[in-house]
Tab-separated table of C-alpha atoms in Angstrom:
chain	number	residue	atom	x	y	z
N	1	UNK	CA	-0.003	-0.002	0.007
N	2	UNK	CA	2.503	2.563	-1.130
N	3	UNK	CA	-0.204	5.173	-1.490
N	4	UNK	CA	-1.026	5.118	2.215
N	5	UNK	CA	2.664	5.036	3.232
N	6	UNK	CA	3.366	8.211	1.251
N	7	UNK	CA	0.410	9.962	2.858
N	8	UNK	CA	1.861	9.918	6.377
N	9	UNK	CA	5.625	9.805	5.783
N	10	UNK	CA	6.035	13.549	6.317
N	11	UNK	CA	9.544	14.700	7.186
N	12	UNK	CA	10.547	11.609	9.136
N	13	UNK	CA	13.318	9.426	7.773
N	14	UNK	CA	15.513	6.513	8.733
N	15	UNK	CA	14.924	2.831	9.578
N	16	UNK	CA	12.747	3.620	12.604
N	17	UNK	CA	10.383	5.789	10.578
N	18	UNK	CA	10.225	3.244	7.783
N	19	UNK	CA	9.323	0.497	10.256
N	20	UNK	CA	6.565	2.654	11.735
N	21	UNK	CA	5.153	3.357	8.281
N	22	UNK	CA	5.201	-0.317	7.331
N	23	UNK	CA	3.444	-1.292	10.550
N	24	UNK	CA	0.848	1.421	10.082
N	25	UNK	CA	0.220	0.171	6.552
N	26	UNK	CA	-0.317	-3.346	7.957
N	27	UNK	CA	-2.810	-1.977	10.498
N	28	UNK	CA	-4.713	-0.157	7.769
N	29	UNK	CA	-4.708	-3.283	5.615
N	30	UNK	CA	-6.122	-5.342	8.500
N	31	UNK	CA	-8.884	-2.776	9.114
N	32	UNK	CA	-9.653	-2.799	5.398
N	33	UNK	CA	-9.918	-6.605	5.270
N	34	UNK	CA	-11.525	-7.371	8.629
N	35	UNK	CA	-13.440	-4.209	9.594
N	36	UNK	CA	-15.477	-3.556	11.582
N	37	UNK	CA	-12.704	-4.846	13.879
N	38	UNK	CA	-11.671	-4.143	17.464
N	39	UNK	CA	-8.298	-2.857	18.588
N	40	UNK	CA	-7.779	-6.051	20.598
N	41	UNK	CA	-8.388	-8.248	17.549
N	42	UNK	CA	-6.024	-6.133	15.469
N	43	UNK	CA	-3.284	-6.482	18.068
N	44	UNK	CA	-3.731	-10.245	18.173
N	45	UNK	CA	-3.694	-10.821	14.423
N	46	UNK	CA	-0.742	-8.459	13.843
N	47	UNK	CA	1.147	-9.456	17.037
N	48	UNK	CA	1.291	-5.878	18.304
N	49	UNK	CA	1.044	-4.599	21.863
N	50	UNK	CA	-2.143	-2.717	22.857
N	51	UNK	CA	-0.104	0.504	23.110
N	52	UNK	CA	1.303	0.068	19.597
N	53	UNK	CA	-2.102	-0.681	18.112
N	54	UNK	CA	-3.639	2.375	19.766
N	55	UNK	CA	-0.817	4.606	18.532
N	56	UNK	CA	-1.266	3.524	14.938
N	57	UNK	CA	-5.057	3.628	15.096
N	58	UNK	CA	-4.976	7.155	16.521
N	59	UNK	CA	-2.627	8.279	13.744
N	60	UNK	CA	-4.764	6.675	11.038
N	61	UNK	CA	-7.885	8.263	12.499
N	62	UNK	CA	-6.244	11.687	12.541
N	63	UNK	CA	-5.294	11.222	8.890
N	64	UNK	CA	-8.948	10.320	8.134
N	65	UNK	CA	-7.987	6.869	6.842
N	66	UNK	CA	-10.161	5.087	9.418
N	67	UNK	CA	-13.041	5.925	11.714
N	68	UNK	CA	-14.829	4.426	14.713
N	69	UNK	CA	-18.220	2.793	14.427
N	70	UNK	CA	-20.308	1.442	17.287
N	71	UNK	CA	-21.439	-2.157	16.827
N	72	UNK	CA	-24.025	-3.965	18.923
N	73	UNK	CA	-22.424	-6.861	20.770
N	74	UNK	CA	-23.340	-10.320	19.494
N	75	UNK	CA	-24.184	-11.487	22.996
N	76	UNK	CA	-27.085	-9.048	23.008
N	77	UNK	CA	-28.337	-7.543	26.237
N	78	UNK	CA	-28.451	-3.943	27.342
N	79	UNK	CA	-24.681	-3.365	27.407
N	80	UNK	CA	-22.985	-0.505	25.617
N	81	UNK	CA	-22.181	-1.007	21.921
N	82	UNK	CA	-18.589	-2.002	21.171
N	83	UNK	CA	-16.077	0.269	19.408
N	84	UNK	CA	-14.963	-1.076	16.058
N	85	UNK	CA	-12.702	0.401	13.383
N	86	UNK	CA	-13.533	0.674	9.693
N	87	UNK	CA	-11.941	2.419	6.730
N	88	UNK	CA	-13.319	5.933	6.352
N	89	UNK	CA	-14.686	7.238	3.040
N	90	UNK	CA	-11.559	9.387	2.683
N	91	UNK	CA	-9.468	6.276	3.260
N	92	UNK	CA	-11.207	4.424	0.459
N	93	UNK	CA	-10.580	7.396	-1.799
N	94	UNK	CA	-6.860	7.200	-1.036
N	95	UNK	CA	-6.757	3.427	-1.568
N	96	UNK	CA	-7.361	3.256	-5.267
N	97	UNK	CA	-9.723	5.893	-6.656
N	98	UNK	CA	-6.925	7.661	-8.544
N	99	UNK	CA	-8.829	7.591	-11.840
N	100	UNK	CA	-12.299	8.213	-10.423
N	101	UNK	CA	-12.752	11.587	-12.092
N	102	UNK	CA	-11.708	10.268	-15.492
N	103	UNK	CA	-13.911	7.162	-15.164
N	104	UNK	CA	-16.878	9.239	-14.040
N	105	UNK	CA	-16.490	11.638	-16.957
N	106	UNK	CA	-16.196	8.708	-19.375
N	107	UNK	CA	-19.376	7.005	-18.139
N	108	UNK	CA	-21.246	10.283	-18.151
N	109	UNK	CA	-20.186	10.888	-21.751
N	110	UNK	CA	-21.356	7.404	-22.724
N	111	UNK	CA	-24.716	8.061	-21.062
N	112	UNK	CA	-25.101	11.448	-22.706
N	113	UNK	CA	-24.119	10.291	-26.195
N	114	UNK	CA	-25.521	6.751	-26.350
N	115	UNK	CA	-28.037	6.571	-23.506
N	116	UNK	CA	-28.394	4.576	-20.267
N	117	UNK	CA	-28.474	1.248	-22.145
N	118	UNK	CA	-24.925	1.857	-23.346
N	119	UNK	CA	-23.754	2.430	-19.762
N	120	UNK	CA	-25.386	-0.846	-18.750
N	121	UNK	CA	-23.698	-2.646	-21.622
N	122	UNK	CA	-20.319	-1.177	-20.637
N	123	UNK	CA	-20.682	-2.376	-17.027
N	124	UNK	CA	-21.943	-5.776	-18.200
N	125	UNK	CA	-18.845	-6.188	-20.387
N	126	UNK	CA	-16.650	-5.461	-17.372
N	127	UNK	CA	-18.490	-8.060	-15.284
N	128	UNK	CA	-18.267	-10.572	-18.133
N	129	UNK	CA	-14.500	-10.146	-18.224
N	130	UNK	CA	-14.292	-10.783	-14.498
N	131	UNK	CA	-16.418	-13.898	-14.886
N	132	UNK	CA	-14.249	-15.244	-17.690
N	133	UNK	CA	-11.168	-14.645	-15.541
N	134	UNK	CA	-12.593	-16.188	-12.352
N	135	UNK	CA	-14.621	-19.108	-13.681
N	136	UNK	CA	-11.825	-21.610	-14.484
N	137	UNK	CA	-10.367	-21.458	-10.970
N	138	UNK	CA	-13.749	-21.406	-9.234
N	139	UNK	CA	-15.039	-24.392	-11.184
N	140	UNK	CA	-11.805	-26.294	-10.551
N	141	UNK	CA	-12.715	-26.274	-6.854
N	142	UNK	CA	-15.695	-28.553	-7.558
N	143	UNK	CA	-19.452	-28.197	-7.373
N	144	UNK	CA	-19.744	-27.580	-3.609
N	145	UNK	CA	-20.511	-23.946	-2.753
N	146	UNK	CA	-18.382	-24.232	0.406
N	147	UNK	CA	-15.380	-25.208	-1.731
N	148	UNK	CA	-15.943	-22.563	-4.386
N	149	UNK	CA	-16.385	-19.672	-1.964
N	150	UNK	CA	-12.770	-19.518	-0.649
N	151	UNK	CA	-11.476	-19.493	-4.211
N	152	UNK	CA	-13.757	-16.590	-5.111
N	153	UNK	CA	-12.644	-14.740	-1.960
N	154	UNK	CA	-9.001	-15.115	-3.003
N	155	UNK	CA	-9.673	-13.881	-6.522
N	156	UNK	CA	-11.686	-10.888	-5.334
N	157	UNK	CA	-8.929	-9.947	-2.868
N	158	UNK	CA	-6.371	-10.201	-5.653
N	159	UNK	CA	-8.345	-7.595	-7.574
N	160	UNK	CA	-8.556	-5.151	-4.679
N	161	UNK	CA	-11.882	-6.036	-3.035
N	162	UNK	CA	-10.333	-7.102	0.341
N	163	UNK	CA	-12.728	-10.060	0.540
N	164	UNK	CA	-13.327	-12.376	3.500
N	165	UNK	CA	-16.041	-14.693	4.799
N	166	UNK	CA	-17.938	-15.194	8.042
N	167	UNK	CA	-19.790	-18.452	8.656
N	168	UNK	CA	-23.356	-18.324	9.979
N	169	UNK	CA	-24.429	-21.267	12.152
N	170	UNK	CA	-27.635	-22.426	13.808
N	171	UNK	CA	-27.993	-24.561	16.898
N	172	UNK	CA	-25.668	-25.012	19.844
N	173	UNK	CA	-23.060	-27.504	20.922
N	174	UNK	CA	-22.939	-30.721	18.947
N	175	UNK	CA	-26.058	-29.757	17.019
N	176	UNK	CA	-24.389	-26.573	15.713
N	177	UNK	CA	-24.613	-26.598	11.917
N	178	UNK	CA	-22.979	-24.254	9.408
N	179	UNK	CA	-25.748	-23.387	6.946
N	180	UNK	CA	-24.571	-20.182	5.274
N	181	UNK	CA	-21.792	-17.649	4.997
N	182	UNK	CA	-21.436	-13.925	4.524
N	183	UNK	CA	-19.094	-12.814	1.762
N	184	UNK	CA	-17.639	-9.472	2.877
N	185	UNK	CA	-15.799	-6.988	0.687
N	186	UNK	CA	-13.901	-4.427	2.740
N	187	UNK	CA	-12.952	-2.293	-0.235
N	188	UNK	CA	-14.647	-1.541	-3.518
N	189	UNK	CA	-12.447	-0.148	-6.312
N	190	UNK	CA	-15.543	1.303	-8.014
N	191	UNK	CA	-17.382	2.477	-4.880
N	192	UNK	CA	-17.978	6.053	-6.031
N	193	UNK	CA	-18.984	4.927	-9.522
N	194	UNK	CA	-21.394	2.359	-8.070
N	195	UNK	CA	-23.014	5.078	-5.976
N	196	UNK	CA	-23.942	6.828	-9.231
N	197	UNK	CA	-24.530	3.718	-11.298
N	198	UNK	CA	-26.100	0.935	-9.152
N	199	UNK	CA	-25.753	-1.506	-12.074
N	200	UNK	CA	-22.212	-2.152	-10.789
N	201	UNK	CA	-23.626	-3.696	-7.587
N	202	UNK	CA	-26.564	-5.426	-9.263
N	203	UNK	CA	-24.468	-7.142	-11.935
N	204	UNK	CA	-21.725	-8.034	-9.463
N	205	UNK	CA	-24.303	-9.791	-7.274
N	206	UNK	CA	-25.504	-11.781	-10.272
N	207	UNK	CA	-21.877	-12.661	-11.044
N	208	UNK	CA	-21.324	-14.032	-7.532
N	209	UNK	CA	-24.474	-16.148	-7.817
N	210	UNK	CA	-23.428	-17.594	-11.178
N	211	UNK	CA	-19.909	-18.428	-10.072
N	212	UNK	CA	-21.015	-20.091	-6.834
N	213	UNK	CA	-23.973	-21.827	-8.466
N	214	UNK	CA	-26.480	-20.761	-5.839
N	215	UNK	CA	-28.898	-17.916	-5.125
N	216	UNK	CA	-27.269	-15.157	-3.083
N	217	UNK	CA	-28.648	-12.026	-1.476
N	218	UNK	CA	-26.830	-8.704	-1.175
N	219	UNK	CA	-27.299	-7.391	2.381
N	220	UNK	CA	-25.332	-4.154	2.160
N	221	UNK	CA	-23.108	-2.158	-0.170
N	222	UNK	CA	-20.529	0.547	0.327
N	223	UNK	CA	-22.111	2.425	-2.547
N	224	UNK	CA	-25.252	2.766	-0.423
N	225	UNK	CA	-23.299	3.974	2.608
N	226	UNK	CA	-22.335	0.747	4.420
N	227	UNK	CA	-18.805	0.175	5.687
N	228	UNK	CA	-18.636	-3.268	4.044
N	229	UNK	CA	-20.315	-4.917	1.061
N	230	UNK	CA	-21.988	-8.048	2.454
N	231	UNK	CA	-23.540	-10.911	0.488
N	232	UNK	CA	-25.476	-13.781	2.074
N	233	UNK	CA	-24.393	-17.127	0.596
N	234	UNK	CA	-26.301	-20.339	1.434
N	235	UNK	CA	-23.793	-23.177	1.673
N	236	UNK	CA	-26.222	-26.063	1.240
N	237	UNK	CA	-28.457	-26.442	-1.758
N	238	UNK	CA	-31.940	-27.593	-0.717
N	239	UNK	CA	-32.600	-31.240	-1.550
N	240	UNK	CA	-35.894	-32.868	-2.588
N	241	UNK	CA	-38.598	-32.677	0.026
N	242	UNK	CA	-39.216	-35.886	1.953
N	243	UNK	CA	-42.697	-37.365	2.052
N	244	UNK	CA	-44.438	-36.341	5.307
N	245	UNK	CA	-45.050	-38.988	7.937
N	246	UNK	CA	-47.995	-39.252	10.291
N	247	UNK	CA	-45.959	-37.662	13.070
N	248	UNK	CA	-44.950	-34.609	11.074
N	249	UNK	CA	-46.639	-31.264	11.573
N	250	UNK	CA	-47.792	-29.788	8.260
N	251	UNK	CA	-46.416	-26.560	6.972
N	252	UNK	CA	-48.481	-23.428	7.349
N	253	UNK	CA	-50.418	-23.273	4.089
N	254	UNK	CA	-50.459	-19.495	4.165
N	255	UNK	CA	-46.721	-18.884	4.582
N	256	UNK	CA	-45.297	-22.172	3.401
N	257	UNK	CA	-43.106	-22.246	6.527
N	258	UNK	CA	-42.906	-24.800	9.312
N	259	UNK	CA	-44.076	-23.411	12.640
N	260	UNK	CA	-41.537	-22.360	15.270
N	261	UNK	CA	-42.544	-25.255	17.474
N	262	UNK	CA	-41.834	-27.760	14.722
N	263	UNK	CA	-38.457	-26.133	14.070
N	264	UNK	CA	-37.509	-26.406	17.723
N	265	UNK	CA	-38.631	-30.056	17.813
N	266	UNK	CA	-36.480	-30.780	14.813
N	267	UNK	CA	-33.446	-29.331	16.592
N	268	UNK	CA	-33.767	-31.949	19.339
N	269	UNK	CA	-33.689	-34.884	16.917
């Protein structure tokens, strides 16, 4: 991340200053990839002392590379929200939007001269190129969504999307089952463009679904103001429905869903 290093180098020089800049770049990279993330988690993953993490986080915050967001604790309850760090909008701008003005002018010219359909076609061609590049490696991982997803994460990260995954489980203890994952993208190289042209997000979501071979759902986008682009990915394709037995409770004919009581009974099986 040479761009970020240059931004805070100032008048300092020498091995000590270079080490500080490299460490600060690592901290920013970790926030970019894992945010929202706590200072404690950053220290653990980067093997830094709490004092060192705080020093770098404070400096990055002063430079407007990162900012603090308050996140509700997973354990629930009435406790105070937890402090988490994310890349600030200014930070995203300094991490790869060098040609934003030129790209924006180009798309606006296409829209003005050839109409909105031409803009859509331009974005579709870009997505098609990504798909052609990604598909061989994704398909080589096999047909299982859980095997394809890590490959897609690696390819997206290679192209600057800072991708990662979080597994979503149901149940507790031995009955805990991984049923889905969230594909997170900590950085979007076309964030500002996507804010003006939502086709970027729409076609990218369709691309993810095609490559993984399953229906996905976009939960949030940076273009719409979120800190992270998040896509819900079911890891198990639904199989054929089994014939009901006399002991089964029927599904609600109005909603098509099994009642909560039936769901809880199923968890005890």
